[in-house]
Amino acid sequence: MRPVHVLAAAGAALVSLSALSACGKNDDAAPKGGSGAIEVTATDSSCEVGAKSTSAGAVTFKVTNKGSQVNELEILAPDGKIVSERENIGPGTGAEVTVQLSAGTYKVMCSAGMTGKGPSQALTVTGQGKAVDPRLDQAVAAYRTYVAEQVDDTLTKATKFAAAVKAGDVTKAKELYAPSRVGWERIEPVAESFGDIDPKVDLREADLKQGDRWTGWHQIEKALWKTGSLQGEGPYADQLVKDLQTLKTKVGTASITPTSMANGAKELLDEVATGKVTGEEETFSHTDLVDFKANVDGAQKVYELLKAIVKERNPDLATTLDDEFAKVQKMLTKYEKGDGYVPYDTVGAKDRKDLSDEVNALGEPLSKLAAVVAR
Amino acid sequence: MTANVSRRRLLGYSGATLAAGAAAGAGVVSVARAGADHGSADDAAVPFHGAHQAGISTPVQDRLHFAAFDVITDDRDRLVRMLKEWTAAAAAFTGGHPYGSAAGGLGEAPPDDTGEALGLPPARLTLTIGFGPTLFEKDGKDRFGLRAKRPAALIDLPHFPGDDLDPARSDGDLCVQACADDPQVAVHAIRNLARIGFGVVSVRWSQLGFGKTSSTTPDRQTPRNMFGFKDGTRNIAGTDTKALDEHVWASPADGPSWMAGGSYVVARRIRMHIETWDRTSLQEQQDTFGRTKGEGNAYGAKREHDPVPLDKLPADSHVRLAHPDGNGGVRILRRGYSFTDGTDGLGRLDAGLFFIAFQRDPRKQFVPLQSKLAASDHMNEYIQHVGSGIWACPPGVRKGGYWGDGLFS
């Protein structure tokens, strides 16, 4: 299941706004209505694309679903990878997809029933246009590798954790709990883009809705630290591993762009600000600082991959981000203990405020990263 | 993961992944337009630039958001950069404009301005900055090379009898007083300054005030405080340039030249024991002040603004102790606000007066006055000072200058 589309739509309108008001300070700019968009008409068995070629740069597809099934628009790169997609286009409705395309031959595919298969038409993109900086493609590719590594890491460690849980070894399970989450926490925004996995593995008790079945790390966390018994936890441990295996099989299909990477980095800091600094994430184990560190590392990885471009386009932002990442990392070292961190319930109010100040100090400039790499 | 999965994912990662959508842009555009129109409604704008900072002699607005900040960097250049940016933002806000783009900027970037003041008039917003003692020296450290520039009048306030000061509601390296006729305008200003300052400053504490308790326009009704009394009848009028020069503005001869035309502000969070006051007899209430509750006339006088025959007032009454005539003519410019911050956990209102006073030299004005009040004021039975701060407010910003340029240059 993909996110609801209402706000994503508003986002698209703003993108076209920004294209017209380069300085970004002109509040009067209005979006140009639809002209220049490539019309796509989808039915249950056809996919008519209103152009055979276009020039490189930002290309907008305006898709209309005239069929009877829910449809999906996919733009496939010359190598077959999904460049962009739009799911859940209901019968009789339409959607717009804007995507940065460099020269090459793409496929525009309509997938009735959202099976990932369907009729397609070739689209040749020519010229330089505002072609994507190849370093951005490299950054995305490197990030995909990183994401895959982190998923592997979390799966390996969660498997060991699950084994300890199933063996009823409370001490061992407690020891393995926080490390098993590190890979997940580093790439959480990507993992969360698969909407069904996140609630299964990382839901907190406080977020349960009536009738929800609570599974995942935090369910076991409660058993370990609050109940102190692993009786009946075996199935939960198995389920956690199973869900992470599903993530592993799916993660390669995640839609990742430089913008989504940058937004993900910002969201990792949001996670720290709303969940970790407050001590809400790990309410029983108090291992919040382990997650905190993993979130920061994940955000820093994104920044490092995009840094060369940020340095060129906004050197002041690069300086600030270098400085603030260094500061928050230094601040975290203060709380190191053994291979991990001190329990968060031992961190006093004054220290929590210092951490919170630093999260704001880093989160604010980090929120500017997406716009820098999006252009 | 966060509590609100769907909203988070909408606004964040996934939504941005595909810069995609149907025709939902119309609403966004109208917001952007509102932002553009907004600048024209400046009929109620108080000029930001001038010889003195606005928000001192300016006729008192209805609402307050006062914030004290700690500077959390040791980097002086960064602090100066932030002060420059604050100045530009303050000039925009007081003019009724957003700072940067509020709704029409890049889709991929967070808006510069948070936007809740879009479409609102300037509401006579004033923003007044002050520099606290700890900016000049903290724990014996001259953090920003400013120690030598600390004015002698910027003292560390002494302990006054009865004080029960909460460090979390006291002091601060910087303060910003935001006053406006619309609370949303005042809160918007502080919120955005705090955001601009992330990494350089951190909000130490802040206070909302909802009802002005003093007037700098004495021809109008004197407002009432949470005790239900008029207070500050003899406040300095914002138009009385002679009294302002004598009692409020620091002169070049007073101390460092960077403070000439500036003023010293003392803020005190004064908790009122509302419930005990409310069951106090009218007679004792009036005796406490030395004036009537209805008209506000001092004992022995007919009308509120009549001269006060001090010897007709109880010796421990508030007016008798605080009146300029009993203090060698010492006056302060008061700009306080009532506050209510909910309840105190014991079912009592956490309410009182957020006292704000501007003056030329606290050593000669606030300190002797408060020493006298703390020692003898009958009102002490019903109040407690629980927060405190003092700051040096530099003179006004000239066009092209910035807050504190005289201090940092």
Coordinates of N, CA, C and O in Angstrom, one line a residue, chain A residues 199-303:
Chain A
P199 N 4.4 -1.0 10.4 CA 3.6 -1.3 11.6 C 3.7 -2.7 12.1 O 3.4 -2.9 13.3
K200 N 4.1 -3.6 11.3 CA 4.3 -5.0 11.8 C 5.5 -5.1 12.7 O 5.5 -5.9 13.6
V201 N 6.6 -4.4 12.4 CA 7.8 -4.6 13.1 C 8.2 -3.5 14.1 O 8.9 -3.8 15.0
D202 N 7.6 -2.3 13.9 CA 8.2 -1.2 14.7 C 7.1 -0.4 15.4 O 7.3 0.7 15.8
L203 N 5.9 -0.9 15.6 CA 4.8 -0.2 16.2 C 5.0 -0.1 17.7 O 5.4 -1.1 18.3
R204 N 4.8 1.1 18.3 CA 4.9 1.2 19.7 C 3.5 0.9 20.3 O 2.5 1.1 19.7
E205 N 3.5 0.4 21.5 CA 2.2 0.1 22.2 C 1.2 1.2 22.2 O 0.0 1.1 21.9
A206 N 1.8 2.4 22.4 CA 1.0 3.6 22.5 C 0.3 4.0 21.2 O -0.7 4.7 21.1
D207 N 0.8 3.4 20.1 CA 0.3 3.8 18.7 C -0.8 2.8 18.3 O -1.3 2.9 17.2
L208 N -1.0 1.8 19.1 CA -2.0 0.7 18.6 C -3.4 1.3 18.6 O -3.8 2.1 19.4
K209 N -4.1 0.9 17.5 CA -5.5 1.3 17.4 C -6.3 0.1 18.0 O -5.8 -1.0 18.0
Q210 N -7.6 0.4 18.3 CA -8.4 -0.7 18.9 C -8.5 -1.8 17.8 O -8.7 -1.5 16.7
G211 N -8.3 -3.0 18.3 CA -8.4 -4.1 17.4 C -7.1 -4.5 16.7 O -7.0 -5.6 16.1
D212 N -6.1 -3.6 16.8 CA -4.8 -4.0 16.2 C -4.1 -5.1 16.9 O -4.3 -5.3 18.1
R213 N -3.4 -5.9 16.1 CA -2.6 -7.0 16.8 C -1.2 -6.4 16.8 O -0.7 -6.0 15.9
W214 N -0.7 -6.4 18.0 CA 0.6 -5.8 18.2 C 1.7 -6.9 18.0 O 1.8 -7.9 18.7
T215 N 2.6 -6.6 17.0 CA 3.7 -7.5 16.8 C 5.0 -6.6 16.7 O 4.9 -5.4 16.6
G216 N 6.1 -7.3 16.6 CA 7.4 -6.6 16.3 C 8.3 -6.4 17.5 O 8.0 -6.9 18.6
W217 N 9.3 -5.6 17.2 CA 10.4 -5.4 18.3 C 9.8 -5.0 19.6 O 10.2 -5.5 20.6
H218 N 8.9 -4.0 19.5 CA 8.5 -3.4 20.8 C 7.6 -4.3 21.7 O 7.6 -4.2 22.9
Q219 N 6.9 -5.2 21.0 CA 6.1 -6.2 21.7 C 7.1 -7.1 22.5 O 6.8 -7.3 23.7
I220 N 8.2 -7.5 21.9 CA 9.1 -8.3 22.6 C 9.9 -7.5 23.6 O 10.2 -8.0 24.7
E221 N 10.1 -6.2 23.3 CA 10.8 -5.3 24.3 C 10.0 -5.3 25.6 O 10.6 -5.4 26.7
K222 N 8.7 -5.2 25.5 CA 7.9 -5.1 26.7 C 8.0 -6.4 27.5 O 8.2 -6.4 28.7
A223 N 8.0 -7.5 26.7 CA 8.1 -8.8 27.4 C 9.4 -8.9 28.2 O 9.5 -9.4 29.3
L224 N 10.5 -8.4 27.5 CA 11.8 -8.5 28.1 C 12.0 -7.6 29.3 O 12.5 -8.1 30.4
W225 N 11.6 -6.4 29.2 CA 11.9 -5.4 30.2 C 10.8 -5.2 31.2 O 11.1 -4.9 32.4
K226 N 9.6 -5.4 30.8 CA 8.5 -5.1 31.7 C 8.0 -6.4 32.3 O 8.0 -6.5 33.6
T227 N 7.6 -7.4 31.5 CA 7.1 -8.6 32.0 C 8.2 -9.5 32.6 O 8.0 -10.2 33.6
G228 N 9.3 -9.4 31.9 CA 10.5 -10.2 32.3 C 10.3 -11.7 32.0 O 11.1 -12.5 32.5
S229 N 9.4 -12.0 31.1 CA 9.2 -13.4 30.7 C 9.1 -13.5 29.2 O 8.4 -12.7 28.6
L230 N 9.7 -14.6 28.6 CA 9.6 -14.8 27.2 C 8.6 -15.8 26.9 O 8.5 -16.3 25.7
Q231 N 7.8 -16.2 27.8 CA 6.7 -17.2 27.6 C 5.8 -16.7 26.5 O 5.3 -15.6 26.5
G232 N 5.7 -17.6 25.5 CA 4.7 -17.3 24.4 C 5.3 -16.3 23.4 O 4.5 -15.8 22.5
E233 N 6.5 -15.9 23.5 CA 7.1 -14.8 22.6 C 7.6 -15.4 21.3 O 7.9 -14.7 20.3
G234 N 7.8 -16.8 21.3 CA 8.4 -17.4 20.1 C 7.8 -17.0 18.8 O 8.5 -16.6 17.8
P235 N 6.4 -17.1 18.7 CA 5.8 -16.7 17.4 C 6.1 -15.2 17.0 O 6.2 -14.9 15.8
Y236 N 6.2 -14.4 18.0 CA 6.4 -13.0 17.7 C 7.8 -12.8 17.1 O 8.1 -12.0 16.2
A237 N 8.8 -13.6 17.7 CA 10.2 -13.5 17.2 C 10.2 -14.0 15.7 O 10.9 -13.4 14.9
D238 N 9.5 -15.1 15.5 CA 9.5 -15.7 14.1 C 8.8 -14.7 13.1 O 9.3 -14.5 12.0
Q239 N 7.8 -14.1 13.6 CA 7.1 -13.1 12.7 C 8.0 -11.9 12.4 O 8.0 -11.4 11.3
L240 N 8.7 -11.5 13.4 CA 9.6 -10.3 13.1 C 10.6 -10.7 12.1 O 10.9 -9.9 11.1
V241 N 11.2 -11.9 12.2 CA 12.2 -12.3 11.1 C 11.5 -12.4 9.8 O 12.1 -11.9 8.8
K242 N 10.4 -12.9 9.8 CA 9.6 -13.1 8.5 C 9.3 -11.8 7.9 O 9.5 -11.6 6.7
D243 N 8.9 -10.8 8.7 CA 8.6 -9.5 8.1 C 9.8 -8.8 7.6 O 9.8 -8.1 6.6
L244 N 10.9 -9.0 8.3 CA 12.2 -8.4 7.8 C 12.7 -9.1 6.5 O 13.3 -8.4 5.7
Q245 N 12.4 -10.4 6.4 CA 12.7 -11.0 5.2 C 11.9 -10.5 4.0 O 12.4 -10.3 2.9
T246 N 10.7 -10.2 4.3 CA 9.8 -9.5 3.3 C 10.4 -8.2 2.9 O 10.5 -7.8 1.7
L247 N 10.9 -7.4 3.9 CA 11.5 -6.2 3.6 C 12.7 -6.4 2.6 O 12.9 -5.6 1.7
K248 N 13.5 -7.4 2.9 CA 14.7 -7.6 2.1 C 14.3 -7.9 0.7 O 15.0 -7.4 -0.2
T249 N 13.2 -8.7 0.5 CA 12.9 -9.0 -0.9 C 12.3 -7.7 -1.6 O 12.4 -7.6 -2.8
K250 N 11.7 -6.8 -0.9 CA 11.0 -5.7 -1.5 C 11.9 -4.5 -1.6 O 11.7 -3.6 -2.5
V251 N 13.0 -4.4 -0.8 CA 13.6 -3.1 -0.7 C 14.3 -2.6 -2.0 O 14.4 -1.4 -2.2
G252 N 14.6 -3.6 -2.8 CA 15.2 -3.2 -4.1 C 14.3 -2.4 -5.0 O 14.7 -1.7 -5.9
T253 N 13.0 -2.6 -4.8 CA 12.0 -1.9 -5.6 C 11.7 -0.5 -5.1 O 10.9 0.2 -5.6
A254 N 12.2 -0.1 -3.9 CA 11.9 1.2 -3.3 C 12.2 2.3 -4.3 O 13.3 2.2 -5.0
S255 N 11.4 3.2 -4.4 CA 11.6 4.4 -5.3 C 12.5 5.3 -4.5 O 12.2 5.9 -3.5
I256 N 13.7 5.5 -5.0 CA 14.7 6.4 -4.4 C 15.2 7.4 -5.3 O 15.6 7.1 -6.4
T257 N 15.1 8.7 -5.0 CA 15.6 9.8 -5.8 C 16.5 10.6 -4.8 O 16.4 10.5 -3.6
P258 N 17.3 11.5 -5.4 CA 18.1 12.4 -4.5 C 17.2 13.1 -3.6 O 17.5 13.3 -2.4
T259 N 16.0 13.6 -4.0 CA 15.1 14.3 -3.2 C 14.6 13.4 -2.1 O 14.5 13.9 -0.9
S260 N 14.2 12.2 -2.4 CA 13.7 11.4 -1.4 C 14.7 11.0 -0.4 O 14.5 10.8 0.8
M261 N 16.0 10.8 -0.8 CA 17.1 10.5 0.1 C 17.2 11.7 1.1 O 17.3 11.5 2.3
A262 N 17.2 12.9 0.6 CA 17.4 14.1 1.4 C 16.2 14.2 2.4 O 16.4 14.5 3.6
N263 N 15.0 14.0 1.9 CA 13.9 14.1 2.8 C 14.0 13.0 3.8 O 13.6 13.2 5.0
G264 N 14.4 11.8 3.4 CA 14.6 10.8 4.4 C 15.6 11.1 5.5 O 15.3 10.8 6.7
A265 N 16.6 11.8 5.1 CA 17.6 12.2 6.1 C 17.0 13.2 7.1 O 17.2 13.1 8.4
K266 N 16.2 14.1 6.6 CA 15.5 15.1 7.5 C 14.5 14.3 8.4 O 14.4 14.6 9.6
E267 N 13.8 13.3 7.8 CA 12.9 12.6 8.6 C 13.6 11.7 9.7 O 13.0 11.5 10.8
L268 N 14.8 11.3 9.5 CA 15.5 10.6 10.5 C 15.7 11.5 11.7 O 15.6 11.1 12.9
L269 N 16.0 12.8 11.4 CA 16.2 13.7 12.5 C 14.8 14.0 13.2 O 14.8 14.3 14.4
D270 N 13.8 14.0 12.4 CA 12.4 14.2 13.0 C 12.1 13.0 13.9 O 11.6 13.2 15.0
E271 N 12.6 11.8 13.5 CA 12.4 10.7 14.4 C 13.1 10.9 15.7 O 12.6 10.5 16.8
V272 N 14.3 11.4 15.6 CA 15.1 11.6 16.9 C 14.3 12.7 17.7 O 14.2 12.5 18.9
A273 N 13.8 13.7 17.1 CA 13.2 14.8 17.8 C 11.9 14.4 18.5 O 11.6 14.8 19.6
T274 N 11.1 13.6 17.8 CA 9.8 13.3 18.4 C 9.8 12.0 19.2 O 9.0 11.8 20.0
G275 N 10.7 11.1 18.9 CA 10.7 9.8 19.5 C 11.8 9.5 20.5 O 11.6 8.9 21.5
K276 N 13.0 9.9 20.1 CA 14.2 9.5 20.9 C 14.5 10.5 22.0 O 14.8 10.1 23.1
V277 N 14.6 11.8 21.6 CA 14.9 12.8 22.6 C 13.9 12.8 23.8 O 14.2 13.1 24.9
T278 N 12.7 12.4 23.5 CA 11.7 12.3 24.5 C 11.7 11.0 25.3 O 11.1 10.9 26.3
G279 N 12.4 10.0 24.7 CA 12.5 8.7 25.4 C 11.2 7.9 25.2 O 11.0 6.9 25.9
E280 N 10.5 8.2 24.1 CA 9.2 7.5 23.9 C 9.4 6.2 23.1 O 8.6 5.3 23.2
E281 N 10.5 6.2 22.3 CA 10.6 5.0 21.4 C 10.9 3.7 22.1 O 10.3 2.7 21.8
E282 N 11.8 3.8 23.1 CA 12.2 2.6 23.8 C 11.7 2.7 25.2 O 12.5 2.8 26.2
T283 N 10.4 2.7 25.4 CA 9.9 3.1 26.7 C 10.1 2.0 27.8 O 10.1 2.4 28.9
F284 N 10.4 0.8 27.4 CA 10.7 -0.2 28.4 C 12.2 -0.5 28.5 O 12.7 -0.7 29.6
S285 N 12.9 -0.5 27.4 CA 14.4 -0.9 27.4 C 15.3 0.4 27.7 O 16.4 0.2 28.1
H286 N 14.7 1.6 27.4 CA 15.5 2.8 27.5 C 16.8 2.8 26.6 O 17.8 3.4 27.0
T287 N 16.7 2.1 25.5 CA 17.9 2.0 24.6 C 17.8 3.1 23.5 O 18.3 3.0 22.4
D288 N 17.1 4.2 23.8 CA 16.8 5.2 22.8 C 18.1 5.8 22.2 O 18.0 6.2 21.0
L289 N 19.2 5.8 23.0 CA 20.4 6.5 22.4 C 21.0 5.6 21.3 O 21.6 6.1 20.4
V290 N 20.7 4.3 21.3 CA 21.2 3.5 20.2 C 20.4 3.8 19.0 O 21.0 4.0 17.9
D291 N 19.1 4.0 19.1 CA 18.3 4.4 17.9 C 18.7 5.8 17.5 O 18.8 6.1 16.3
F292 N 18.9 6.7 18.4 CA 19.3 8.0 18.2 C 20.6 8.0 17.3 O 20.6 8.6 16.2
K293 N 21.6 7.3 17.7 CA 22.8 7.2 16.9 C 22.6 6.6 15.5 O 23.1 7.1 14.6
A294 N 21.8 5.6 15.5 CA 21.5 5.0 14.2 C 20.8 5.9 13.2 O 21.1 6.0 12.0
N295 N 19.8 6.7 13.8 CA 19.1 7.7 12.9 C 20.1 8.7 12.4 O 20.1 9.1 11.2
V296 N 21.0 9.2 13.3 CA 21.9 10.2 12.9 C 22.9 9.7 11.9 O 23.2 10.3 10.8
D297 N 23.4 8.4 12.1 CA 24.3 7.8 11.1 C 23.6 7.7 9.7 O 24.2 7.9 8.7
G298 N 22.4 7.3 9.8 CA 21.6 7.1 8.5 C 21.5 8.4 7.8 O 21.6 8.5 6.5
A299 N 21.2 9.5 8.5 CA 21.1 10.8 7.9 C 22.4 11.3 7.4 O 22.5 11.9 6.3
Q300 N 23.5 11.0 8.2 CA 24.8 11.5 7.8 C 25.3 10.7 6.5 O 25.9 11.3 5.6
K301 N 24.9 9.5 6.4 CA 25.3 8.7 5.2 C 24.7 9.4 3.9 O 25.4 9.6 2.9
V302 N 23.4 9.8 4.0 CA 22.8 10.5 2.9 C 23.5 11.7 2.6 O 23.8 12.0 1.4
Y303 N 23.8 12.5 3.6 CA 24.5 13.8 3.4 C 25.9 13.5 2.8 O 26.2 14.2 1.8

